[in-house]
Structures are given as structure tokens and as C-alpha cells.
Amino acid sequence: MENVFAKLRNLDAYPKINEDFYSRTFSGGVLTLASSIVMLLLFFSELSLYLHTVTETKLNVDTARGETLKIYFDVTFPVVPCSLLSVDAMDISGEQHLDIRHDIMKKRIDAHGNVIESKPDVIGGPKIETPLQKHGGRLEHNETYCGSCFGAEASDDHCCNSCEEVRDAYLKKGWALTNPDLIDQCKREGYLQKVKEEEGEGCNIHGFLEVNKVAGNFHFSPGKGFHLSSFNLFDLLEFQQDNYNMTHKINKLAFGDHFPGAVNPLDGVNWVQEIPNGMYQYFIKVVPTVYTDIRGRTIKSNQFAVTEHYKGPELGRLSLPGVFFFYDLSPIKVTFKEEHVSFLHFLTSVCAIIGGIFTMAGIIDSFIYHGQKTIRRKMEIGKLG
């Protein structure tokens, strides 16, 4: 057994030095204190990295199908009244949403930017349930009112009981409602009066759209848009101004929910129009993004990059004033995942810090000690200098 212990003692890589042979120096003490402080600083830095999360990024092909895309927006038009401003959306699958109103809020603002009124997106006054009958006269007992569509009826029993229903009927026919004064429903609802009351005002419009997750566009325009023979047109009323100033400020534009670190490049963008009836175009590349936090909660959202273009009116061609957002989907999906550094990695780093600094301090101390010793010996024999 003693032979085994003796062999183990011979394997000792850390031979002990008798304390009687130790020589402690002032420079060694200073170096020990400095290296200890550096060790502590690096240790706490590594501990902080270990306690906090790191984000791992991966790129994958986006194989999702049949999903929808939520677009959040908040845009201010200083010189376009709310009664004239509409939102349209369409995509390459052929789906169209014209004059969208659900999930959209409008705020009337004055020339100084102060809010006059905030309301859901509606145009004109309240619906009149009992205006003039379709063929004139008064309603008989138990007779149901059916308002005229003024030539835009889809069938004999098609009724238009409000100004908006007349406009929708005209829209389906591809007609422009150029004179609401001739439409009884619009006249009795005070449509023209409502528009004229908002003359000189601006509008803040905010809300969200839920569209198919395919390439498409949405736009803000004065008047009610409709699609006819592959051209997008606008129902611009005769009593409105001939020139439309589409100066605007994008307060917020996001494709999907917010996630940590998300940056929306169009937030705060302000365009001032110098030539009337111009078309502002934003070409957006949407990148699907999945963010998973340290608790396992997943947020499915999107990032985007954008280029901007202004198209002024051209002589001899119909000018379509508005602010257009054309978006396309990237086939690559970005995945962010929060996670902690492993304990073994933390332990390895701490050992590297202690061992590395201890070794370097020993080398520096040895250099200083032997340097001082050499200088002292030369001074004793008078060879220095």
C-alpha cells in the first residue's frame, strides 16, 4: 500500500514549496491586488451574461400556407378631410376590399392638428329609414319601404335605403356617383352638407387590416375607389376640389404584432407634397418573423424593408392621387429564440478567466522580480550605467 501511495505522490503536478523559501515583494502585492480586481470584474461580467438571455437567430424557408396578415397603421393627412378619405386593399389572388370601414377609426383634425372629433369610419349622416318611396307617394299600411337605386338596381327587388347603399350599387355597376344632390337618400342624410362642413380640415386614420398572406397593396385615397377593367379608379365628386394634396405623416405602420427588438422603418416618416394630385408609393418587402422568449411564448410577426417613390401627375393621363403601399412576402422566415448560456459554458469561462489572469500575472511578476534582481546585482558591483 505504501508503494501505491509513493507512486501517486510522484504523479503530483503541484509540488509544494516550503514557506521558509518564500520571498514576498511589494510589486508582487500590487500585481496580486490588480489581478484580483480584474478577475472579479471579468467574473461578474460573465455572470451577468449567464443570468441574462441571449438571442439565437436562424433562417428557414417559410412553408406556412393559408395564413392571414395583419397590417396596423396610423396615418395623418393634414389637408384631406375624413369624409373624402377611404381605404382600399387588394391582392394578387383577386380579392378586393374597397372602402374598408371595419376596425378603422377616423379623427377629424383642424389646421393646427387638434382633434375635433373621433369616430368610426362612416360617411354622411345617419341612415334615413323612411325617405320618399321608390315610386313616390307615402307608405301604405304594412308596406315595407324600398328605396330607389337610381338605375343601378341588380334586380327588380333590389332596394337602396341609404346614400351608402346607392353608392355601393353604383360601385358594382362601375359608375361614379358624381352628383349626390340628385340622390334623395344622400340629400336627406345631409351627405353634401357633411362634406362641406369638413372643408379645410385634416384627418387621422388608424386601425388595422387583415388580408391574405400573399402579395398585394392597400392605399389611402380621396373618394371611393372601385376596380373596373383592371384599372383602379376613384369616385371623385364634382363639388370637390380639383387638386388633392396628399401630404401625410406615417405615425405607425407594422405588419403583425410587436416583438422585442422590432424596428418599423416607416414610423415617423413625413412627406410634404409640392405638386397636387401626386401618388406616393411605398414598395415593401415583408419578412416573416417568429420570436420565442425565454418562457416559451411565441410571437408570430413580420419585419419589413421599404423603398419609396413619388409619381407626379402626367399630362394627358388620368392622375390617381393617393398613398399606396405595395407589399410582397419574402420566402425566408427569420426565427429568434431567447435562451440562457449553459452552465458548463459559464464554468469554462470562469476557469479560463482565473487561470489566464493568474498565469499572466505570474509571468509579469517573474519578469519584474528577476529584472529588479539583475539591476540590484549590477548596482552592487558598480556596472550599472
Short mmCIF file of C-alpha atoms in Angstrom, two decimals:
data_model
loop_
_atom_site.label_atom_id
_atom_site.label_comp_id
_atom_site.label_asym_id
_atom_site.label_seq_id
_atom_site.Cartn_x
_atom_site.Cartn_y
_atom_site.Cartn_z
CA MET A 1 0.00 0.00 0.00
CA GLU A 2 2.87 2.39 0.80
CA ASN A 3 4.32 1.72 -2.66
CA VAL A 4 0.98 2.75 -4.23
CA PHE A 5 0.91 5.97 -2.21
CA ALA A 6 4.50 6.70 -3.17
CA LYS A 7 3.72 6.27 -6.87
CA LEU A 8 0.71 8.59 -6.53
CA ARG A 9 2.93 11.20 -4.82
CA ASN A 10 5.28 11.04 -7.79
CA LEU A 11 2.35 11.97 -10.09
CA ASP A 12 1.77 15.24 -8.17
CA ALA A 13 1.90 18.08 -10.75
CA TYR A 14 1.74 20.71 -8.00
CA PRO A 15 4.84 20.27 -5.84
CA LYS A 16 4.72 22.23 -2.60
CA ILE A 17 7.40 24.76 -1.70
CA ASN A 18 8.44 25.20 1.88
CA GLU A 19 7.23 28.51 3.27
CA ASP A 20 10.74 29.23 4.52
CA PHE A 21 11.81 29.77 0.92
CA TYR A 22 9.06 32.25 0.02
CA SER A 23 10.12 35.80 -0.84
CA ARG A 24 7.29 38.35 -0.86
CA THR A 25 7.74 41.65 -2.73
CA PHE A 26 5.93 44.98 -2.95
CA SER A 27 5.48 44.66 -6.71
CA GLY A 28 4.03 41.18 -6.23
CA GLY A 29 1.47 42.52 -3.77
CA VAL A 30 0.41 45.32 -6.14
CA LEU A 31 0.17 42.87 -9.03
CA THR A 32 -1.86 40.42 -6.93
CA LEU A 33 -4.32 43.17 -5.95
CA ALA A 34 -4.67 44.38 -9.55
CA SER A 35 -5.14 40.89 -10.97
CA SER A 36 -7.74 40.08 -8.27
CA ILE A 37 -9.74 43.19 -9.22
CA VAL A 38 -9.58 42.25 -12.91
CA MET A 39 -10.66 38.69 -12.06
CA LEU A 40 -13.67 39.98 -10.12
CA LEU A 41 -14.70 42.36 -12.92
CA LEU A 42 -14.49 39.65 -15.56
CA PHE A 43 -16.26 37.18 -13.29
CA PHE A 44 -19.23 39.49 -12.72
CA SER A 45 -19.33 40.32 -16.43
CA GLU A 46 -19.52 36.62 -17.26
CA LEU A 47 -22.10 36.10 -14.50
CA SER A 48 -24.24 38.88 -15.98
CA LEU A 49 -24.11 37.24 -19.41
CA TYR A 50 -25.07 33.92 -17.83
CA LEU A 51 -28.04 35.36 -15.93
CA HIS A 52 -29.34 37.30 -18.96
CA THR A 53 -30.70 35.73 -22.12
CA VAL A 54 -29.04 35.61 -25.50
CA THR A 55 -30.97 35.58 -28.76
CA GLU A 56 -30.23 32.90 -31.31
CA THR A 57 -31.11 33.73 -34.93
CA LYS A 58 -31.96 31.20 -37.62
CA LEU A 59 -33.10 31.47 -41.23
CA ASN A 60 -35.57 28.94 -42.62
CA VAL A 61 -37.75 28.58 -45.68
CA ASP A 62 -41.28 29.78 -44.90
CA THR A 63 -43.57 26.83 -45.62
CA ALA A 64 -46.70 28.23 -43.94
CA ARG A 65 -49.86 28.30 -46.06
CA GLY A 66 -53.33 29.69 -45.66
CA GLU A 67 -52.36 32.31 -43.08
CA THR A 68 -53.52 35.90 -42.86
CA LEU A 69 -51.51 39.07 -42.43
CA LYS A 70 -52.43 41.86 -40.00
CA ILE A 71 -51.42 45.36 -41.02
CA TYR A 72 -51.54 48.04 -38.32
CA PHE A 73 -51.47 51.65 -39.47
CA ASP A 74 -51.78 55.18 -38.10
CA VAL A 75 -51.53 57.90 -40.76
CA THR A 76 -52.30 61.62 -40.57
CA PHE A 77 -53.41 63.66 -43.60
CA PRO A 78 -53.29 67.37 -42.63
CA VAL A 79 -55.36 68.67 -45.59
CA VAL A 80 -57.66 65.79 -46.60
CA PRO A 81 -60.99 65.69 -44.70
CA CYS A 82 -62.20 62.42 -43.22
CA SER A 83 -65.39 62.43 -45.32
CA LEU A 84 -63.31 62.07 -48.50
CA LEU A 85 -60.65 59.65 -47.28
CA SER A 86 -61.11 55.94 -47.97
CA VAL A 87 -59.02 52.78 -47.58
CA ASP A 88 -58.88 50.05 -50.24
CA ALA A 89 -56.98 46.77 -50.34
CA MET A 90 -56.44 44.13 -52.99
CA ASP A 91 -54.07 41.22 -53.59
CA ILE A 92 -52.78 39.04 -56.42
CA SER A 93 -55.34 36.34 -55.65
CA GLY A 94 -58.02 38.72 -56.97
CA GLU A 95 -59.60 39.52 -53.61
CA GLN A 96 -60.60 43.17 -53.23
CA HIS A 97 -61.81 45.19 -50.27
CA LEU A 98 -62.97 48.64 -51.30
CA ASP A 99 -63.80 51.50 -48.95
CA ILE A 100 -62.92 49.43 -45.88
CA ARG A 101 -64.57 50.63 -42.66
CA HIS A 102 -64.46 47.87 -40.07
CA ASP A 103 -61.69 48.10 -37.45
CA ILE A 104 -60.86 51.63 -38.63
CA MET A 105 -61.15 54.86 -36.64
CA LYS A 106 -61.03 58.39 -38.03
CA LYS A 107 -60.20 61.61 -36.17
CA ARG A 108 -61.11 64.98 -37.63
CA ILE A 109 -58.29 67.46 -37.04
CA ASP A 110 -58.09 71.21 -37.58
CA ALA A 111 -55.32 73.19 -39.28
CA HIS A 112 -53.30 73.16 -36.04
CA GLY A 113 -53.51 69.38 -35.60
CA ASN A 114 -56.04 69.47 -32.77
CA VAL A 115 -58.63 66.69 -32.69
CA ILE A 116 -62.17 67.91 -33.45
CA GLU A 117 -64.00 64.59 -33.39
CA SER A 118 -63.13 60.90 -33.16
CA LYS A 119 -65.47 58.31 -34.63
CA PRO A 120 -65.59 55.00 -36.51
CA ASP A 121 -65.27 55.32 -40.27
CA VAL A 122 -68.68 56.40 -41.59
CA ILE A 123 -69.62 58.88 -44.30
CA GLY A 124 -72.73 61.03 -44.31
CA GLY A 125 -75.44 61.32 -41.73
CA PRO A 126 -77.44 58.57 -40.02
CA LYS A 127 -79.43 56.24 -42.21
CA ILE A 128 -82.94 57.52 -43.02
CA GLU A 129 -85.40 54.69 -42.63
CA THR A 130 -88.39 56.42 -44.23
CA PRO A 131 -87.42 58.75 -47.08
CA LEU A 132 -89.55 59.04 -50.22
CA GLN A 133 -90.89 55.77 -51.50
CA LYS A 134 -89.37 54.14 -54.56
CA HIS A 135 -92.18 55.20 -56.87
CA GLY A 136 -93.23 58.29 -54.93
CA GLY A 137 -96.09 58.75 -52.50
CA ARG A 138 -96.40 57.59 -48.92
CA LEU A 139 -96.15 54.12 -47.46
CA GLU A 140 -99.39 52.20 -47.15
CA HIS A 141 -100.34 50.10 -44.12
CA ASN A 142 -97.80 47.27 -43.50
CA GLU A 143 -95.89 48.20 -46.67
CA THR A 144 -92.12 47.78 -46.49
CA TYR A 145 -90.05 50.70 -47.72
CA CYS A 146 -87.76 50.05 -50.70
CA GLY A 147 -85.59 52.98 -51.79
CA SER A 148 -84.56 53.52 -55.38
CA CYS A 149 -81.03 52.73 -56.57
CA PHE A 150 -81.45 55.23 -59.40
CA GLY A 151 -80.80 52.86 -62.25
CA ALA A 152 -78.16 50.71 -60.51
CA GLU A 153 -80.58 48.01 -59.27
CA ALA A 154 -79.21 44.50 -59.63
CA SER A 155 -82.75 43.09 -59.72
CA ASP A 156 -86.36 44.23 -59.51
CA ASP A 157 -86.48 43.79 -55.73
CA HIS A 158 -83.11 45.48 -55.08
CA CYS A 159 -83.53 48.33 -52.59
CA CYS A 160 -81.19 51.19 -51.61
CA ASN A 161 -82.35 52.71 -48.31
CA SER A 162 -79.31 54.92 -47.66
CA CYS A 163 -76.81 57.04 -49.53
CA GLU A 164 -74.11 54.45 -48.98
CA GLU A 165 -76.29 51.69 -50.44
CA VAL A 166 -76.78 53.80 -53.55
CA ARG A 167 -73.01 54.35 -53.75
CA ASP A 168 -72.40 50.62 -53.34
CA ALA A 169 -74.89 49.84 -56.11
CA TYR A 170 -73.13 52.35 -58.37
CA LEU A 171 -69.82 50.79 -57.41
CA LYS A 172 -70.92 47.34 -58.55
CA LYS A 173 -72.02 48.81 -61.86
CA GLY A 174 -68.72 50.61 -62.26
CA TRP A 175 -70.37 54.02 -62.20
CA ALA A 176 -69.16 57.15 -60.45
CA LEU A 177 -71.57 58.97 -58.15
CA THR A 178 -70.78 62.49 -59.39
CA ASN A 179 -73.78 64.45 -58.10
CA PRO A 180 -75.21 63.38 -54.73
CA ASP A 181 -77.69 66.30 -54.94
CA LEU A 182 -79.76 64.18 -57.34
CA ILE A 183 -79.89 61.24 -54.90
CA ASP A 184 -82.75 61.61 -52.45
CA GLN A 185 -81.14 59.42 -49.78
CA CYS A 186 -77.87 61.42 -49.91
CA LYS A 187 -79.76 64.71 -49.84
CA ARG A 188 -81.88 63.79 -46.83
CA GLU A 189 -78.92 62.33 -44.91
CA GLY A 190 -77.06 65.58 -45.38
CA TYR A 191 -74.16 63.96 -47.21
CA LEU A 192 -73.07 67.08 -49.09
CA GLN A 193 -73.51 69.23 -46.01
CA LYS A 194 -71.34 66.85 -44.00
CA VAL A 195 -68.57 67.01 -46.59
CA LYS A 196 -68.74 70.79 -46.84
CA GLU A 197 -68.60 71.15 -43.05
CA GLU A 198 -65.23 69.36 -43.06
CA GLU A 199 -63.74 71.57 -45.75
CA GLY A 200 -60.25 72.75 -44.75
CA GLU A 201 -59.85 70.01 -42.14
CA GLY A 202 -57.41 67.12 -41.96
CA CYS A 203 -57.83 63.52 -40.89
CA ASN A 204 -56.01 60.97 -38.77
CA ILE A 205 -56.94 57.43 -39.71
CA HIS A 206 -55.80 54.40 -37.74
CA GLY A 207 -56.75 50.77 -37.30
CA PHE A 208 -55.76 47.50 -38.89
CA LEU A 209 -56.42 45.37 -41.96
CA GLU A 210 -56.45 41.57 -42.05
CA VAL A 211 -55.55 40.35 -45.52
CA ASN A 212 -54.41 37.15 -47.19
CA LYS A 213 -50.74 36.37 -46.75
CA VAL A 214 -49.92 36.98 -50.40
CA ALA A 215 -48.54 39.93 -52.33
CA GLY A 216 -50.92 42.86 -52.63
CA ASN A 217 -51.42 46.51 -51.86
CA PHE A 218 -53.54 48.86 -49.79
CA HIS A 219 -53.92 52.57 -50.26
CA PHE A 220 -55.46 55.74 -48.90
CA SER A 221 -57.21 57.92 -51.45
CA PRO A 222 -59.73 60.76 -51.68
CA GLY A 223 -63.09 59.39 -52.84
CA LYS A 224 -64.42 55.88 -53.05
CA GLY A 225 -62.27 53.55 -55.09
CA PHE A 226 -63.50 50.86 -57.41
CA HIS A 227 -61.94 48.37 -59.81
CA LEU A 228 -63.03 48.33 -63.44
CA SER A 229 -61.36 46.66 -66.44
CA SER A 230 -58.10 46.16 -64.48
CA PHE A 231 -57.81 49.88 -63.66
CA ASN A 232 -58.20 51.35 -60.23
CA LEU A 233 -60.40 54.47 -60.35
CA PHE A 234 -61.82 56.84 -57.81
CA ASP A 235 -65.30 58.25 -57.38
CA LEU A 236 -64.30 61.93 -57.15
CA LEU A 237 -67.33 64.11 -56.70
CA GLU A 238 -67.85 67.17 -58.88
CA PHE A 239 -68.25 69.53 -55.95
CA GLN A 240 -64.88 68.53 -54.54
CA GLN A 241 -61.67 70.35 -55.31
CA ASP A 242 -59.76 69.56 -58.48
CA ASN A 243 -56.38 69.23 -56.77
CA TYR A 244 -55.72 66.90 -53.87
CA ASN A 245 -52.81 67.46 -51.54
CA MET A 246 -51.77 64.05 -50.21
CA THR A 247 -49.23 65.38 -47.69
CA HIS A 248 -49.10 62.78 -44.91
CA LYS A 249 -47.25 61.55 -41.87
CA ILE A 250 -46.98 57.86 -41.04
CA ASN A 251 -47.18 57.62 -37.26
CA LYS A 252 -47.13 53.83 -37.30
CA LEU A 253 -47.02 51.03 -39.85
CA ALA A 254 -46.47 47.45 -38.71
CA PHE A 255 -47.05 44.08 -40.31
CA GLY A 256 -48.02 41.96 -37.33
CA ASP A 257 -47.67 42.24 -33.57
CA HIS A 258 -44.75 43.96 -31.85
CA PHE A 259 -41.88 41.82 -30.56
CA PRO A 260 -38.67 42.78 -28.68
CA GLY A 261 -36.21 44.50 -30.96
CA ALA A 262 -38.71 45.16 -33.75
CA VAL A 263 -37.98 48.24 -35.88
CA ASN A 264 -40.58 49.66 -38.27
CA PRO A 265 -38.66 51.83 -40.78
CA LEU A 266 -41.70 53.93 -41.79
CA ASP A 267 -42.67 55.08 -38.30
CA GLY A 268 -42.43 58.86 -38.16
CA VAL A 269 -41.95 59.35 -41.91
CA ASN A 270 -43.36 62.70 -43.10
CA TRP A 271 -43.98 63.54 -46.79
CA VAL A 272 -44.90 67.06 -47.90
CA GLN A 273 -46.48 67.25 -51.34
CA GLU A 274 -45.43 70.16 -53.56
CA ILE A 275 -47.31 69.23 -56.76
CA PRO A 276 -51.06 68.41 -56.44
CA ASN A 277 -52.52 65.01 -57.36
CA GLY A 278 -49.28 63.12 -56.80
CA MET A 279 -49.08 59.43 -55.97
CA TYR A 280 -46.85 58.31 -53.12
CA GLN A 281 -45.71 54.72 -53.47
CA TYR A 282 -44.05 52.54 -50.85
CA PHE A 283 -42.66 49.19 -52.03
CA ILE A 284 -42.36 46.89 -49.05
CA LYS A 285 -40.65 43.53 -48.67
CA VAL A 286 -42.21 41.68 -45.73
CA VAL A 287 -40.08 39.09 -43.92
CA PRO A 288 -42.00 36.57 -41.74
CA THR A 289 -40.57 36.51 -38.23
CA VAL A 290 -41.10 34.20 -35.26
CA TYR A 291 -39.91 35.33 -31.83
CA THR A 292 -39.78 32.88 -28.90
CA ASP A 293 -38.96 34.31 -25.48
CA ILE A 294 -37.24 32.56 -22.58
CA ARG A 295 -40.60 31.40 -21.18
CA GLY A 296 -41.50 29.64 -24.42
CA ARG A 297 -44.09 32.24 -25.51
CA THR A 298 -44.10 32.57 -29.31
CA ILE A 299 -44.95 35.74 -31.26
CA LYS A 300 -45.61 35.35 -34.98
CA SER A 301 -44.97 38.67 -36.67
CA ASN A 302 -43.08 40.28 -39.55
CA GLN A 303 -40.24 42.66 -40.28
CA PHE A 304 -40.05 44.70 -43.44
CA ALA A 305 -37.77 46.77 -45.63
CA VAL A 306 -39.08 49.59 -47.81
CA THR A 307 -38.22 51.78 -50.79
CA GLU A 308 -40.13 54.97 -51.58
CA HIS A 309 -41.18 56.55 -54.85
CA TYR A 310 -43.18 59.63 -55.77
CA LYS A 311 -45.11 59.69 -59.06
CA GLY A 312 -46.27 63.13 -60.13
CA PRO A 313 -49.21 63.85 -62.45
CA GLU A 314 -48.62 63.37 -66.17
CA LEU A 315 -50.12 65.42 -68.98
CA GLY A 316 -52.83 63.62 -70.92
CA ARG A 317 -53.18 60.81 -68.38
CA LEU A 318 -55.61 60.27 -65.53
CA SER A 319 -53.95 61.15 -62.27
CA LEU A 320 -54.83 58.99 -59.28
CA PRO A 321 -53.89 60.86 -56.09
CA GLY A 322 -53.24 58.73 -53.06
CA VAL A 323 -50.75 56.96 -50.82
CA PHE A 324 -50.08 53.40 -51.95
CA PHE A 325 -48.36 50.58 -50.07
CA PHE A 326 -47.29 47.66 -52.28
CA TYR A 327 -46.11 44.68 -50.27
CA ASP A 328 -44.55 41.35 -51.17
CA LEU A 329 -43.67 38.36 -48.98
CA SER A 330 -40.15 37.01 -48.58
CA PRO A 331 -39.81 33.19 -48.88
CA ILE A 332 -37.31 33.23 -46.00
CA LYS A 333 -38.50 33.20 -42.40
CA VAL A 334 -36.38 34.60 -39.55
CA THR A 335 -36.56 32.83 -36.18
CA PHE A 336 -35.41 34.50 -32.96
CA LYS A 337 -35.14 32.37 -29.83
CA GLU A 338 -34.16 33.57 -26.37
CA GLU A 339 -32.10 31.16 -24.30
CA HIS A 340 -29.64 31.07 -21.39
CA VAL A 341 -25.94 30.32 -21.74
CA SER A 342 -25.28 26.78 -20.50
CA PHE A 343 -23.77 26.36 -17.02
CA LEU A 344 -20.84 24.37 -18.43
CA HIS A 345 -20.02 27.27 -20.75
CA PHE A 346 -20.19 29.66 -17.78
CA LEU A 347 -17.94 27.38 -15.69
CA THR A 348 -15.44 27.06 -18.55
CA SER A 349 -15.30 30.83 -18.97
CA VAL A 350 -14.76 31.42 -15.23
CA CYS A 351 -11.93 28.86 -15.14
CA ALA A 352 -10.36 30.47 -18.21
CA ILE A 353 -10.56 33.90 -16.56
CA ILE A 354 -8.98 32.76 -13.29
CA GLY A 355 -6.34 30.56 -14.87
CA GLY A 356 -5.45 33.02 -17.62
CA ILE A 357 -5.08 36.04 -15.35
CA PHE A 358 -3.23 34.04 -12.66
CA THR A 359 -0.76 32.76 -15.27
CA MET A 360 -0.22 36.13 -16.90
CA ALA A 361 0.20 37.81 -13.50
CA GLY A 362 2.79 35.18 -12.58
CA ILE A 363 4.75 35.80 -15.79
CA ILE A 364 4.68 39.58 -15.27
CA ASP A 365 5.67 39.22 -11.60
CA SER A 366 8.54 36.91 -12.51
CA PHE A 367 9.76 39.38 -15.13
CA ILE A 368 9.63 42.27 -12.66
CA TYR A 369 11.29 40.26 -9.87
CA HIS A 370 14.16 38.99 -11.97
CA GLY A 371 14.58 42.40 -13.59
CA GLN A 372 14.87 44.10 -10.23
CA LYS A 373 17.25 41.40 -9.03
CA THR A 374 19.50 41.85 -12.05
CA ILE A 375 19.55 45.62 -11.69
CA ARG A 376 20.37 45.35 -7.97
CA ARG A 377 23.26 42.95 -8.63
CA LYS A 378 24.76 45.29 -11.22
CA MET A 379 24.45 48.21 -8.85
CA GLU A 380 26.32 46.26 -6.18
CA ILE A 381 29.26 45.57 -8.47
CA GLY A 382 29.17 49.06 -9.94
CA LYS A 383 28.43 48.01 -13.54
CA LEU A 384 25.12 49.82 -13.89
CA GLY A 385 25.37 52.84 -16.22
#
